[in-house]
Amino acid sequence: MHVPSNPATFKKGDRVQERPKGKYRDFRTNERKKTEGNTKYKGGRKYTIVEDPYLSKENGAKRRMWMYKIVQDGTTKVEPKGQNMIILLEE
């Protein structure tokens, strides 16, 4: 069983946000971009970590990663999100 060598980056109570996606993720055609305009979603939803980090189940490559139970601002639904998908919120 593989255990990550890096420690968990965040802890319970930290404020985090979704990391920005890559520049070239908009796969719409130029014509569609012209008619619809810019996308509303640019990432950056804000969350609060509500539980201590835990290790995920092994994936196909027998790897595990740090997971966090988080709550998005304005909602009460708790959802898991990996450490690779969030960054510390700098306000």
Tab-separated table of N, CA and C in Angstrom, residues 1-7 54-67 83:
chain	number	residue	atom	x	y	z
A	1	MET	N	0.845	-1.178	0.000
A	1	MET	CA	0.000	0.000	0.000
A	1	MET	C	0.893	1.244	0.000
A	2	HIS	N	0.658	2.125	-0.931
A	2	HIS	CA	1.455	3.347	-1.043
A	2	HIS	C	0.867	4.438	-0.159
A	3	VAL	N	1.721	5.082	0.628
A	3	VAL	CA	1.308	6.202	1.468
A	3	VAL	C	2.062	7.425	0.967
A	4	PRO	N	1.374	8.555	0.733
A	4	PRO	CA	2.069	9.744	0.234
A	4	PRO	C	3.191	10.178	1.182
A	5	SER	N	4.327	10.545	0.581
A	5	SER	CA	5.454	10.977	1.402
A	5	SER	C	5.265	12.406	1.900
A	6	ASN	N	4.435	13.175	1.191
A	6	ASN	CA	4.198	14.557	1.615
A	6	ASN	C	3.097	14.600	2.672
A	7	PRO	N	3.233	15.466	3.654
A	7	PRO	CA	2.176	15.579	4.666
A	7	PRO	C	0.972	16.321	4.097
A	54	TYR	N	-7.810	12.878	5.280
A	54	TYR	CA	-7.737	11.423	5.312
A	54	TYR	C	-7.213	10.936	3.971
A	55	LEU	N	-6.751	9.710	3.920
A	55	LEU	CA	-6.215	9.151	2.687
A	55	LEU	C	-7.328	8.489	1.883
A	56	SER	N	-7.315	8.701	0.575
A	56	SER	CA	-8.317	8.106	-0.300
A	56	SER	C	-8.023	6.620	-0.500
A	57	LYS	N	-8.937	5.936	-1.155
A	57	LYS	CA	-8.692	4.550	-1.537
A	57	LYS	C	-7.640	4.540	-2.645
A	58	GLU	N	-7.022	3.412	-2.838
A	58	GLU	CA	-6.017	3.306	-3.892
A	58	GLU	C	-6.679	3.431	-5.259
A	59	ASN	N	-6.004	4.121	-6.178
A	59	ASN	CA	-6.503	4.195	-7.548
A	59	ASN	C	-5.882	3.053	-8.352
A	60	GLY	N	-6.038	3.081	-9.663
A	60	GLY	CA	-5.528	2.004	-10.513
A	60	GLY	C	-4.028	1.839	-10.449
A	61	ALA	N	-3.300	2.910	-10.153
A	61	ALA	CA	-1.841	2.853	-10.071
A	61	ALA	C	-1.376	2.573	-8.640
A	62	LYS	N	-2.291	2.135	-7.781
A	62	LYS	CA	-1.994	1.831	-6.376
A	62	LYS	C	-1.496	3.054	-5.614
A	63	ARG	N	-1.994	4.216	-5.959
A	63	ARG	CA	-1.624	5.458	-5.284
A	63	ARG	C	-2.772	5.945	-4.426
A	64	ARG	N	-2.439	6.671	-3.378
A	64	ARG	CA	-3.442	7.285	-2.514
A	64	ARG	C	-3.128	8.771	-2.426
A	65	MET	N	-4.143	9.585	-2.144
A	65	MET	CA	-3.900	11.015	-1.999
A	65	MET	C	-4.710	11.555	-0.828
A	66	TRP	N	-4.328	12.735	-0.383
A	66	TRP	CA	-5.028	13.368	0.723
A	66	TRP	C	-6.368	13.906	0.244
A	67	MET	N	-7.412	13.604	0.988
A	67	MET	CA	-8.766	14.060	0.690
A	67	MET	C	-9.252	14.898	1.873
A	83	GLN	N	-6.551	17.014	-2.453
A	83	GLN	CA	-5.614	18.098	-2.184
A	83	GLN	C	-5.134	18.753	-3.473
